[in-house]
Amino acid sequence: MMADDLSDISLIEAWLKDGRPFAFYRLPGEDTCRGIRQFGKQVQTFDRIASLDGRNGFVFVPFRPGKEHLLYLLAPDESVSLSFSPSPDIPPSPSPVEMPVRLPDVPSAEYAGTFSDFAAALTCGSMRKIVLSRRQVTARPENFSVARAFRIACLRYVHSCVYLFYTPDTGIWMGATPEILLSGQQGRYVTVALAGTQALAGGKIPDSWSDKDRQEQQFVTEYLVGLLRERSIEPQLNGPYTVTAGSLAHLKTEIRFELSDEETLGTLLENLHPTPAVCGLPKEMAYRFICDHEPFDRSYYSGFLGFLSPHERTDLYVNLRCMQITNNRIACFAGGGLLPSSVMTDEWLETEKKMQTMGYVIEKAIK
């Protein structure tokens, strides 16, 4: 099914009003957005990622799977395709003509206190890296349109996976994430190490990277390669190289490998998630520290999402640059990796810049 922008937005609004579980998603570099809807309102749920072995559908997975936050698997009972026409009002990012956004350069008291706790843990030497994230909750603007917001995100963030997800239990989530967790088919897969962040200057890619950014990127790469080798898989690396996501640049290394038993994708994903890019190293120690010390529940932020199919194509992305939308508020999420050399004001500004991904969408989606 193909339609113009107006009818596409009307379709999304109709699905939201209908109340049955659905997902829309647009992969990086593609013109077509896919939509799937489940006929029944009762979605399959699991409390362990390994339970996805051999299963097919759209998955939505939290940072910390368990009884409190379940994994959701939507059956593709109905599918549609949408295509949004380019708009001069929504230029693809990055754009050299973008006006700079004034960001608050003074960290909040909550962030400063949490950063101090995280930095102290790093100074002790027990962890090499730990990811500190933020949640920013604001009132939902009057006349804010979810469907329009999704269209804007698709037009704006052409190099990211843009998604809109809804179930009666999770509510509405939307994001534009640049980070692949797992992608591939017919036994050939890729995961990525994506770490290190810089703002673009006039839409231009930076010429150099700091030692801190390169070290953080190397930590993630080494972890993923080691995990695959533990499964007797010898990967091939491409990178690190610079990529853009919105108005930011990141260091990226592609890690390609072959998987002989695709029925065990769920088990592999349980080992991969959460990667050090959203957690830290050593992984289990950083994971426990985050759960005990971050002042909010990440819920589905820094989990992962996408279409899982062991016999066709799998495209799964880490849930970054996202927001949760309710009737009266919007919660945006962002985070950054801390090393012993990290400076609080620098890390704060990095999260502020990441928040602008969804901030732009919210501002433009008011009717």
Coordinates of N, CA and C in Angstrom, one line a residue, residues 155 211 287:
L155 N 12.1 12.0 7.7 CA 12.7 13.0 6.8 C 14.0 13.5 7.3
D211 N 41.9 11.1 22.5 CA 42.3 9.8 23.0 C 41.1 9.1 23.8
Y287 N 26.7 -3.0 34.7 CA 25.2 -3.2 34.6 C 24.6 -3.1 36.0

